Tab-separated table of C-alpha atoms in Angstrom:
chain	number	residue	atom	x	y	z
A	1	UNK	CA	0.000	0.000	0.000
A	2	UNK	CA	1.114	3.136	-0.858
A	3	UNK	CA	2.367	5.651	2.314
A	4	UNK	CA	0.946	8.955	3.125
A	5	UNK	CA	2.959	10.858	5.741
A	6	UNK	CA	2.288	14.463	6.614
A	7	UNK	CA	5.204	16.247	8.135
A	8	UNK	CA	4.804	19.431	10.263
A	9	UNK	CA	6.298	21.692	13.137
A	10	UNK	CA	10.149	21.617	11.811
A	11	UNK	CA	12.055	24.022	9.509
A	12	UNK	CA	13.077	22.415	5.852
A	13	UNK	CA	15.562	23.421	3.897
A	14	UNK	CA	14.257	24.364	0.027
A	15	UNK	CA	15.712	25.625	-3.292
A	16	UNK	CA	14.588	27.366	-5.700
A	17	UNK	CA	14.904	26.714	-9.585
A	18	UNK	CA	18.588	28.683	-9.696
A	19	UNK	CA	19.828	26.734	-6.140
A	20	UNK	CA	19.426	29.635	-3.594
A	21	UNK	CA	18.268	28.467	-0.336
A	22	UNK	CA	15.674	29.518	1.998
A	23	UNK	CA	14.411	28.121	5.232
A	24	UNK	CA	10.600	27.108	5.517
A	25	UNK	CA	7.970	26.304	8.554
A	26	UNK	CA	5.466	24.938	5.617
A	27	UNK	CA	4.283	21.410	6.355
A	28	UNK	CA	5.443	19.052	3.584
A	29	UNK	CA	3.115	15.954	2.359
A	30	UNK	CA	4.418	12.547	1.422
A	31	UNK	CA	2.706	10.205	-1.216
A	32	UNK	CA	4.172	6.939	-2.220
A	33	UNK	CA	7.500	7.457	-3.125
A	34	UNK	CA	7.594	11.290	-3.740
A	35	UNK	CA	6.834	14.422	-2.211
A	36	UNK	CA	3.373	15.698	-3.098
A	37	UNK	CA	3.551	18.887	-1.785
A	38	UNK	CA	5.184	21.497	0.614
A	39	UNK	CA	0.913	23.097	0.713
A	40	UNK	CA	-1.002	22.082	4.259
A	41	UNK	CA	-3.817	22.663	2.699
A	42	UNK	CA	-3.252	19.250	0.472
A	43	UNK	CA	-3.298	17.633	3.258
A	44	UNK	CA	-7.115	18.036	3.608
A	45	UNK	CA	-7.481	15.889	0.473
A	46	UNK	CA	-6.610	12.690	2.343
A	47	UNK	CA	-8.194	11.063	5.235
A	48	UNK	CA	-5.634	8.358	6.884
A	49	UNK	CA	-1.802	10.019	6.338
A	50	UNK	CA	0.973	9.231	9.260
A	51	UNK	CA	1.605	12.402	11.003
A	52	UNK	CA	5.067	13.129	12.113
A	53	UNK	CA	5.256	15.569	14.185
A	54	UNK	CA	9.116	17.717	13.541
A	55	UNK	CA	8.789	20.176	16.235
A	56	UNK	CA	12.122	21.605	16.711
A	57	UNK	CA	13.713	19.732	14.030
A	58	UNK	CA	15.472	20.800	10.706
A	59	UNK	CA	13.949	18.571	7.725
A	60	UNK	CA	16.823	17.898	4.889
A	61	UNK	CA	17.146	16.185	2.102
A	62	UNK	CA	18.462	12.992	2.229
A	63	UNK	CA	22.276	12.364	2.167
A	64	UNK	CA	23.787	11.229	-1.672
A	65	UNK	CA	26.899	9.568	-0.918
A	66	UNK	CA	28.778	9.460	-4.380
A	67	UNK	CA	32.037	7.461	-3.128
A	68	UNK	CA	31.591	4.786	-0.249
A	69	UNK	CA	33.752	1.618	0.717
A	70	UNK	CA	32.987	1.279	4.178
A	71	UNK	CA	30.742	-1.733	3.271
A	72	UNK	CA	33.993	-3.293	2.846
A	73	UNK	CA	34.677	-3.867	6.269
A	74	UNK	CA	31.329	-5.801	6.780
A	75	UNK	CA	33.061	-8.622	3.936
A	76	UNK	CA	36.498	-8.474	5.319
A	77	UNK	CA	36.489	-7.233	9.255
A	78	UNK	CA	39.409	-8.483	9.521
A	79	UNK	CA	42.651	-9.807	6.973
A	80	UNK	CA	41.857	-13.398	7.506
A	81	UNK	CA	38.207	-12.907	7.778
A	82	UNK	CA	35.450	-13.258	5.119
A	83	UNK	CA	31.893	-13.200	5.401
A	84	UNK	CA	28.718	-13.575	3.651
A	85	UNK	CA	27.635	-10.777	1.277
A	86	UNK	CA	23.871	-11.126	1.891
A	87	UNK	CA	24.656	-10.207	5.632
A	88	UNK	CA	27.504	-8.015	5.133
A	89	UNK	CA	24.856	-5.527	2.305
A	90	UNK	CA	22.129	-5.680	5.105
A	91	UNK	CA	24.142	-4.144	8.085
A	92	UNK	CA	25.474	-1.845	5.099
A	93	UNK	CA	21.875	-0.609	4.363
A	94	UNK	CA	21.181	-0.516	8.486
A	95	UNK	CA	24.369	1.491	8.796
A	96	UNK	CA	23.507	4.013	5.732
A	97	UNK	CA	19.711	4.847	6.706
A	98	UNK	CA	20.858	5.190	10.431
A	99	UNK	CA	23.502	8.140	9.270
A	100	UNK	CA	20.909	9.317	7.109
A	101	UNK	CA	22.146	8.276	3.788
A	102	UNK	CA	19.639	7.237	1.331
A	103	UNK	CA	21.301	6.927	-1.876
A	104	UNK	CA	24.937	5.282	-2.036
A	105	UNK	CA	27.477	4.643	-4.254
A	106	UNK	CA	29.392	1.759	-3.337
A	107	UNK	CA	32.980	2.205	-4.751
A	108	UNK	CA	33.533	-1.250	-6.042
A	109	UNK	CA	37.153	-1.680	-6.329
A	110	UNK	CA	38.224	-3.438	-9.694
A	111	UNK	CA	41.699	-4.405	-9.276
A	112	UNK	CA	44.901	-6.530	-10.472
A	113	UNK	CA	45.268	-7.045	-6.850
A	114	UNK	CA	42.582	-9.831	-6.466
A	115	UNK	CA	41.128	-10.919	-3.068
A	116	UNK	CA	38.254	-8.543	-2.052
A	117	UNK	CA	39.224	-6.050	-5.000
A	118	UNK	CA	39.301	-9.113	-7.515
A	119	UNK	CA	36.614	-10.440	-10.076
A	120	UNK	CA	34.729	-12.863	-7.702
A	121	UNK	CA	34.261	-10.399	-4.944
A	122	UNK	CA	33.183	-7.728	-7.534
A	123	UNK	CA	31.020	-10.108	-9.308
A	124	UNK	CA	29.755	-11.155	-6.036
A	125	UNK	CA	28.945	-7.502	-4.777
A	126	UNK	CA	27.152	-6.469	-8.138
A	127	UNK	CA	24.887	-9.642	-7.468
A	128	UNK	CA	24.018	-8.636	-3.939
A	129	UNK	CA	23.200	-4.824	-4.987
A	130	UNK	CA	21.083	-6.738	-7.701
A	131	UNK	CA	19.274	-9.262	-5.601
A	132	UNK	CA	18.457	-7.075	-2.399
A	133	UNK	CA	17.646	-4.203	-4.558
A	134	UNK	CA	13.772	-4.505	-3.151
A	135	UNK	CA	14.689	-5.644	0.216
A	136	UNK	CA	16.717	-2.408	1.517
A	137	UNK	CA	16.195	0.496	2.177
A	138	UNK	CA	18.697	2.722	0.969
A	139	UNK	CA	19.182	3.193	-2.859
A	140	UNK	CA	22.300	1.407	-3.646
A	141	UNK	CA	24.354	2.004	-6.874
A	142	UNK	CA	27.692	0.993	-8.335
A	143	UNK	CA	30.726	3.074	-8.476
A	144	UNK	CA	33.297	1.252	-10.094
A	145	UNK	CA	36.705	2.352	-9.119
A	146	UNK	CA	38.674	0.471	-11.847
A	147	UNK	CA	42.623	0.157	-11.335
A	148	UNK	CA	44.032	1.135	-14.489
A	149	UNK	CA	46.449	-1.647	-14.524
A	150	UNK	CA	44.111	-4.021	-14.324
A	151	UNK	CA	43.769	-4.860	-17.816
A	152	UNK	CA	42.504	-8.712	-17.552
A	153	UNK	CA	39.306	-6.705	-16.028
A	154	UNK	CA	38.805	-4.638	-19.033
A	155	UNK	CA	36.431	-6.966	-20.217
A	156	UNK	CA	34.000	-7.454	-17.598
A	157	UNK	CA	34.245	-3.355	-16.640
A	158	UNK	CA	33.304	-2.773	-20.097
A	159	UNK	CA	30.421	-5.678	-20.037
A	160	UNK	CA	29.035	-3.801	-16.507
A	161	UNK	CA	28.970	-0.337	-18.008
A	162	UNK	CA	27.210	-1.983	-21.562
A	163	UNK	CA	25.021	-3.497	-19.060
A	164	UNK	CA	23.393	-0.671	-17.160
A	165	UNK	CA	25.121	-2.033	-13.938
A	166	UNK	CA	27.653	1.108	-13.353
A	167	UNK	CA	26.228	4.404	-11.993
A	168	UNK	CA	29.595	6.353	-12.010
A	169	UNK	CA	33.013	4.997	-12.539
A	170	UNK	CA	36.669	6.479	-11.473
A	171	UNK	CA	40.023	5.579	-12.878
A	172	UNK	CA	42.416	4.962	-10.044
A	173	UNK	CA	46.126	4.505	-10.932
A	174	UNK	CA	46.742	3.026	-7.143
A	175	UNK	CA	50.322	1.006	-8.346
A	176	UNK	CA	52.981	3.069	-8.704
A	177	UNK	CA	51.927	3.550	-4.805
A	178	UNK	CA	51.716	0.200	-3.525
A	179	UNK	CA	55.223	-0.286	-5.198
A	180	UNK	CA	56.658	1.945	-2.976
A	181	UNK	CA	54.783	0.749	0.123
A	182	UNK	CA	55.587	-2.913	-0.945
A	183	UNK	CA	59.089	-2.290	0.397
A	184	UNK	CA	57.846	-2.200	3.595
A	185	UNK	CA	57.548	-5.910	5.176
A	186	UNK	CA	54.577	-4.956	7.145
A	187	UNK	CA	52.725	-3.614	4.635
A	188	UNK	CA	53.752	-5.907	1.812
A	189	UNK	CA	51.975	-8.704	4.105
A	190	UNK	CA	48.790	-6.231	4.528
A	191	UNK	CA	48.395	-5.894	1.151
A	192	UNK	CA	48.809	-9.960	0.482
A	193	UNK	CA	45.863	-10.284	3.232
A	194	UNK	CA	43.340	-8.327	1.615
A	195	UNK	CA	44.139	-9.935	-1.574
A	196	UNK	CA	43.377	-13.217	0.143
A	197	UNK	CA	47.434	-14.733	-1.252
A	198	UNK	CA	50.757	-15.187	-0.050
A	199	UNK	CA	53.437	-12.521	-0.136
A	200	UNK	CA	55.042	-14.303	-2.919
A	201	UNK	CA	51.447	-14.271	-5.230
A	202	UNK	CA	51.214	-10.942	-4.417
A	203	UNK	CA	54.051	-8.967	-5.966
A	204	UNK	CA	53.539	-11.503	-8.744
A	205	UNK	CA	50.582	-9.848	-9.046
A	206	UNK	CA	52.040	-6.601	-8.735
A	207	UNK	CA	54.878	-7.356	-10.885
A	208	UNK	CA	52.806	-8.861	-13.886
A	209	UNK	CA	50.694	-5.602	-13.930
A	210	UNK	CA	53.531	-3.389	-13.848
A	211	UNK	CA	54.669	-5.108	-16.872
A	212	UNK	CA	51.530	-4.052	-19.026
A	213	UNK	CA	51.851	-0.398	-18.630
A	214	UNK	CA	52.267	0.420	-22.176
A	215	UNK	CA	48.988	-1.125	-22.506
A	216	UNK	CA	47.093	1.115	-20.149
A	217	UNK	CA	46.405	4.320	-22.138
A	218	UNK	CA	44.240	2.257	-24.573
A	219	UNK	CA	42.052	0.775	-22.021
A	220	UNK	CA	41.509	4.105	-20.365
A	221	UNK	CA	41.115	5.522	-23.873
A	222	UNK	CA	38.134	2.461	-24.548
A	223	UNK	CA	36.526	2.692	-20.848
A	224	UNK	CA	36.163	6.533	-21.590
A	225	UNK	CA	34.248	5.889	-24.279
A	226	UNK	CA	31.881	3.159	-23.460
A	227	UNK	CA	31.008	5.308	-20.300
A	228	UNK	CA	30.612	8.351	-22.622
A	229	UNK	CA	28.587	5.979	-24.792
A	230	UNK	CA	25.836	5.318	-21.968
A	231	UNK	CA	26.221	8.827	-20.083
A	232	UNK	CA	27.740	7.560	-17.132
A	233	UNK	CA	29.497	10.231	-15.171
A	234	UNK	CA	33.762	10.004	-14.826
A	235	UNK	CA	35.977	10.676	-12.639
A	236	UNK	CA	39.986	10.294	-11.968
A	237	UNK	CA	41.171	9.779	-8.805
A	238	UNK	CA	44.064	10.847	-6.790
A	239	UNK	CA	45.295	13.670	-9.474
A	240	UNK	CA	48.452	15.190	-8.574
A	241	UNK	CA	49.356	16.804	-11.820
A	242	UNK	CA	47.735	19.483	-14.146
A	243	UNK	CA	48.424	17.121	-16.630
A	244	UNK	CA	46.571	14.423	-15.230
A	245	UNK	CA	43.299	16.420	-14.711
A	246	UNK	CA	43.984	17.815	-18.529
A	247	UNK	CA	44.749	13.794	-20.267
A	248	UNK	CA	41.316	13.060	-18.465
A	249	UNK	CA	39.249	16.432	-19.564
A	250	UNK	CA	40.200	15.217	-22.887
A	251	UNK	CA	38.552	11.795	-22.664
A	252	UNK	CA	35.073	13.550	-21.036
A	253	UNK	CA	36.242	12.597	-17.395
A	254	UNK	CA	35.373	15.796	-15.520
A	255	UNK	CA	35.409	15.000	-12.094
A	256	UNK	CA	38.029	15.089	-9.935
A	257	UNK	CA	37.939	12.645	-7.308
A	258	UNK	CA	40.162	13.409	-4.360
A	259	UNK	CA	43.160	15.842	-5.639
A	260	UNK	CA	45.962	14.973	-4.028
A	261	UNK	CA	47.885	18.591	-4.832
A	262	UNK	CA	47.219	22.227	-5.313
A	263	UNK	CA	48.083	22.479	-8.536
A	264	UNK	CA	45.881	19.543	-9.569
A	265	UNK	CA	42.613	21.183	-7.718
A	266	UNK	CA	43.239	24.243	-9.125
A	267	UNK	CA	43.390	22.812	-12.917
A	268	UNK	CA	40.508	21.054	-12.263
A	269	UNK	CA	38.182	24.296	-11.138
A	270	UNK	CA	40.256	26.079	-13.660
A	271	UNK	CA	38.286	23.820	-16.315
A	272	UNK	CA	35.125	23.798	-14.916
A	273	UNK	CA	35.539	20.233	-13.654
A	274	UNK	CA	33.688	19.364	-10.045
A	275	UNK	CA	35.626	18.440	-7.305
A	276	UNK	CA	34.700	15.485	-4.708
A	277	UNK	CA	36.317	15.385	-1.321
A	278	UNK	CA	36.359	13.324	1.953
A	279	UNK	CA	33.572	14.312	4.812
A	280	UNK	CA	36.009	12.392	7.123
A	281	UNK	CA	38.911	14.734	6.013
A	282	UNK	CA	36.751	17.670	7.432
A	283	UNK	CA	35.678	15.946	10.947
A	284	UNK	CA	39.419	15.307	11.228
A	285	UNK	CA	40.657	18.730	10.360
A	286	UNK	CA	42.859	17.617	7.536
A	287	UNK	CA	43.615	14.758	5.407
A	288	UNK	CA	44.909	11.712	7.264
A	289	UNK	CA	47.662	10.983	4.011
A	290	UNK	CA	48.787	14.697	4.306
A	291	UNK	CA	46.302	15.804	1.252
A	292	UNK	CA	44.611	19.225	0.888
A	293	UNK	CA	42.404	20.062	2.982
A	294	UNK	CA	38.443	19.598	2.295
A	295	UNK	CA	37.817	22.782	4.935
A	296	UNK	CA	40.184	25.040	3.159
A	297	UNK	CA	39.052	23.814	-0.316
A	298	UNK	CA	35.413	24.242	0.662
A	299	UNK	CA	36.249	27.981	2.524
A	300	UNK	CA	37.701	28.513	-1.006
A	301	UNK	CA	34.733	27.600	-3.274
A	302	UNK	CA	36.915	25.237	-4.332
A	303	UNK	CA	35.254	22.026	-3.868
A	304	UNK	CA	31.741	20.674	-4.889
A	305	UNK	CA	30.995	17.427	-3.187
A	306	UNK	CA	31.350	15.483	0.427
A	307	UNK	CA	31.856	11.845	0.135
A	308	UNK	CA	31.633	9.658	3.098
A	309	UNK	CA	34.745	7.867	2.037
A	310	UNK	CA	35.665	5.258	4.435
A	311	UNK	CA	32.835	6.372	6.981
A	312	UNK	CA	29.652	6.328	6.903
A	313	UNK	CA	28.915	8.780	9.721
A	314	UNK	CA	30.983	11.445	8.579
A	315	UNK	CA	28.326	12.701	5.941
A	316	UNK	CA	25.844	13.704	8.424
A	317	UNK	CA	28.686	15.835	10.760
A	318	UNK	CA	30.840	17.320	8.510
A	319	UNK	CA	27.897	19.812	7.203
A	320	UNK	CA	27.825	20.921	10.715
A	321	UNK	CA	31.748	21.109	11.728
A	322	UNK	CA	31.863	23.462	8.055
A	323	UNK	CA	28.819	25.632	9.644
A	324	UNK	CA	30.120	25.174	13.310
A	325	UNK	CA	34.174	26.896	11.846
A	326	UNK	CA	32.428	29.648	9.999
A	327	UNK	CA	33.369	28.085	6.390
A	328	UNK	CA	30.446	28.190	5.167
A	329	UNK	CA	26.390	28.426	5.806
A	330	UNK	CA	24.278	24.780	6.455
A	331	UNK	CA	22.409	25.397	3.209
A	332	UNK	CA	25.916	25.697	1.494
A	333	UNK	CA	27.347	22.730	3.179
A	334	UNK	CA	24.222	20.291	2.609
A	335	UNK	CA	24.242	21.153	-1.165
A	336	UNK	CA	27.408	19.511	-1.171
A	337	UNK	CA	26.133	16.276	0.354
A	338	UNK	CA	22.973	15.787	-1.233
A	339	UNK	CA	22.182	18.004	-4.245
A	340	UNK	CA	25.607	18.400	-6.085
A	341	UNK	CA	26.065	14.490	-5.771
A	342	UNK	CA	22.969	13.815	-7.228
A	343	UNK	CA	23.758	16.079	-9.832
A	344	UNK	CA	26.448	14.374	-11.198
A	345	UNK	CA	24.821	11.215	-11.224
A	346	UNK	CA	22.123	12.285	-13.436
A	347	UNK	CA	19.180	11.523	-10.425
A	348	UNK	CA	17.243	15.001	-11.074
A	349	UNK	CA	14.839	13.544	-8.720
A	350	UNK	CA	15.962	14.065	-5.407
A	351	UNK	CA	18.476	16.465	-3.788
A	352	UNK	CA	15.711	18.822	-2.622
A	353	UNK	CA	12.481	19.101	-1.002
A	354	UNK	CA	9.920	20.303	-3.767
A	355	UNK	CA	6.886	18.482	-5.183
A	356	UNK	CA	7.797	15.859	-7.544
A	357	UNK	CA	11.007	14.651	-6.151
A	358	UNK	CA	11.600	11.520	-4.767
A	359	UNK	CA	10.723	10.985	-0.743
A	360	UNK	CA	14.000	10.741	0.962
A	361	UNK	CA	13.902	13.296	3.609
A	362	UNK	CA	16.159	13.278	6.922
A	363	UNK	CA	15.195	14.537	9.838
A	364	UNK	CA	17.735	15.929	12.561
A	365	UNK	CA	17.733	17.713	16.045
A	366	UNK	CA	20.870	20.435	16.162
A	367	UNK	CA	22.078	19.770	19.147
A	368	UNK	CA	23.358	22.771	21.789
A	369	UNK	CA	27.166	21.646	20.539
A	370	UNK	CA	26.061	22.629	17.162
A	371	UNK	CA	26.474	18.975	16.105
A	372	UNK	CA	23.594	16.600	14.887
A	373	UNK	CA	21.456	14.116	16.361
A	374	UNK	CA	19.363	12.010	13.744
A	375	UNK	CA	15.708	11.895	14.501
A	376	UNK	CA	14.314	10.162	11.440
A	377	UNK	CA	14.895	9.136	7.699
A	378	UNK	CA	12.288	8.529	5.364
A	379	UNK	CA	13.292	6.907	2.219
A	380	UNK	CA	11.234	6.604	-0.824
A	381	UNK	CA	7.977	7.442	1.194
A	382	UNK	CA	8.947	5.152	3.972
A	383	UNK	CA	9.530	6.165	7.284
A	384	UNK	CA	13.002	3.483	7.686
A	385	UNK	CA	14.429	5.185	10.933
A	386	UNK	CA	12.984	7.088	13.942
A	387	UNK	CA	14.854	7.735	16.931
A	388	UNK	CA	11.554	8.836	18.488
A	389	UNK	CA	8.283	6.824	17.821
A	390	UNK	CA	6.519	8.813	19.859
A	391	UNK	CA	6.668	11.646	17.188
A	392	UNK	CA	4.426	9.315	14.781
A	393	UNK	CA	0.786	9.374	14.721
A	394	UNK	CA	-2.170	7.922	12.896
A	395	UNK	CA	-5.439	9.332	12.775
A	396	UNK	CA	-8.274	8.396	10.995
A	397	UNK	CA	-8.707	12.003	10.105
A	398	UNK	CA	-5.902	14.495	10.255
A	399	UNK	CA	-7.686	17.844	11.590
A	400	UNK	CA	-5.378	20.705	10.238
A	401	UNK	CA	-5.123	24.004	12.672
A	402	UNK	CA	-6.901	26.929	10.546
């Protein structure tokens, strides 16, 4: 049956047709999976909605994480540890509507390395997303971070994207990296774990990758254009040069994921490209790698989007650490974590409160810190979290104050 929630007593946060935000006390009504409308007075032409009472709450759109791997840590808790992916995707979708996400990318990592970034676990993760698709709550969507080395994946990447399985894809060039941390004993051995081999298989791995280099500009060059081919948004990862954000304009990737430099961020706003940094990076007050700062770059109009990264909960804060250090207002911040993401995905329908768009709505008390406390997510129409029950009422007729 379809779900007919009437939300009043909070403030929501709406835009208008060219972005600029406003705070409203109008009540907002809920049918099926979209909003219906941000009148009371349509509220009158239904008998038997929910009423959820936001008194004293700020109503936001839901969270649109564009690059997650925390799930990973639900398959592979620990390096010798591996469990099922039906119950690993369910705690995922528990943990994402419980920090108020309700769409996520899952950044499938595609890599020569094998072991949870190799074809079984991928294959295995796409199948899950697939099969639980009308069993969670959360909308969950691919991002496939491919490893450009990785060139006996090309196939199957390019089968997923001809497939309609890939919602946004990123190039990651992670070797030249792991080469230099591979001299390390410690971490040649963590690196072997999560590829699920022995030291030894491992830098053959590495070694036998490294070999195909020459190779790798061509499958970029053919991934580029099978994604341009079905519309699917790119991104590079990690650049560090003005040259790598210019090769990658070139091929229609314009997003950069994560700059690692100054120079690199700056070529990328320099052509027009959007930037996506860490939430986690501005909760910690800095980059835990010694990257740029997401503060600074925000403070400096200089970055677009929030991803959650490697944690889930930092989504919800960071909006209120940027408000709470003066870098920028709430209504600046969320944009960044809900409506710019969605943007570059292509999902026009949700992002904002306004009649037509899809019925994820969050629900959070600001706390006296200035930090958040989530009170409720609805997703799709359906009330999936709620802190307090006691806010939720049915009545056979909901009488509306004149």
């Amino acid at each position: 049956m379809e779900t007919h929630i009437a939300i009043q007593g909070g403030k929501y946060l709406q835009r208008d047709q060219n972005g600029h935000a406003d705070w409203s006390e109008d009540s907002i009504y809920l049918h099926g999976l979209h909003i219906a409308s941000t009148d009371s007075n349509h509220f009158q032409q239904h008998n038997k909605p929910h009423f959820f009472d936001a008194t004293g709450l700020l109503i936001l759109p839901g969270l649109v994480d564009i690059h997650g791997d925390a799930f990973e840590r639900q398959l592979q808790p620990r390096p010798a540890t591996s469990f099922a992916y039906d119950i690993a995707f369910a705690d995922t979708d528990r943990q994402l509507i419980s920090n108020g996400i309700t769409t996520a990318c899952h950044g499938l990592t595609f890599s020569w390395e094998g072991g949870l970034r190799g074809r079984e676990a991928a294959l295995a993760t796409l199948e899950q997303v697939a099969a639980q698709k009308s069993r969670v709550h959360a909308d969950h969507l691919i991002h496939l971070r491919f490893e450009n080395h990785h060139l006996d994946g090309l196939h199957d990447a390019l089968n997923w994207i001809e497939s309609g399985l890939i919602a946004f894809f990123a190039f990651n060039e992670h070797l030249p990296s792991i080469l230099k941390k591979s001299a390390s004993p410690e971490k040649l051995v963590a690196y072997a774990e999560r590829a699920r081999c022995d030291v030894a298989g491992f830098l053959e791995r590495l070694h036998k990758a490294q070999s195909r280099s020459p190779k790798v500009a061509q499958a970029i060059n053919q991934l580029a254009a099978a994604c341009r081919q079905r519309g699917i948004a790119m991104a590079s990862h990690d650049d560090e040069t003005r040259m790598d954000r210019e090769r990658f304009q070139e091929l229609g990737v314009d997003v950069s994921e994560f700059p690692k430099t100054e120079e690199a961020l700056q070529a990328a706003k320099a052509l027009g490209n959007h930037v996506v940094m860490g939430a986690p990076n501005v909760l910690l007050g800095g980059s835990h790698c010694g990257g740029l700062s997401a503060s600074d770059a925000v403070r400096r109009g200089l970055c677009d989007t929030l991803a959650s990264d490697y944690y889930y909960p930092a989504l919800l804060h960071a909006p209120f650490r940027l408000e709470q250090e003066d870098v920028c207002s709430l209504a600046h911040a969320w944009r960044l974590v809900s409506l710019n993401p969605a943007r570059v995905l292509g999902l026009h329908d949700r992002g904002n409160i306004a009649a037509g768009q899809r019925a994820d709505i969050i629900m959070i008390e600001k706390q006296a810190d200035g930090s958040p406390r989530l009170i409720a997510t609805i997703a799709a129409g359906k009330l999936v979290f709620c802190a307090e029950p006691q806010r939720l009422q049915y009545q056979q007729t909901l009488e509306l104050a004149a």
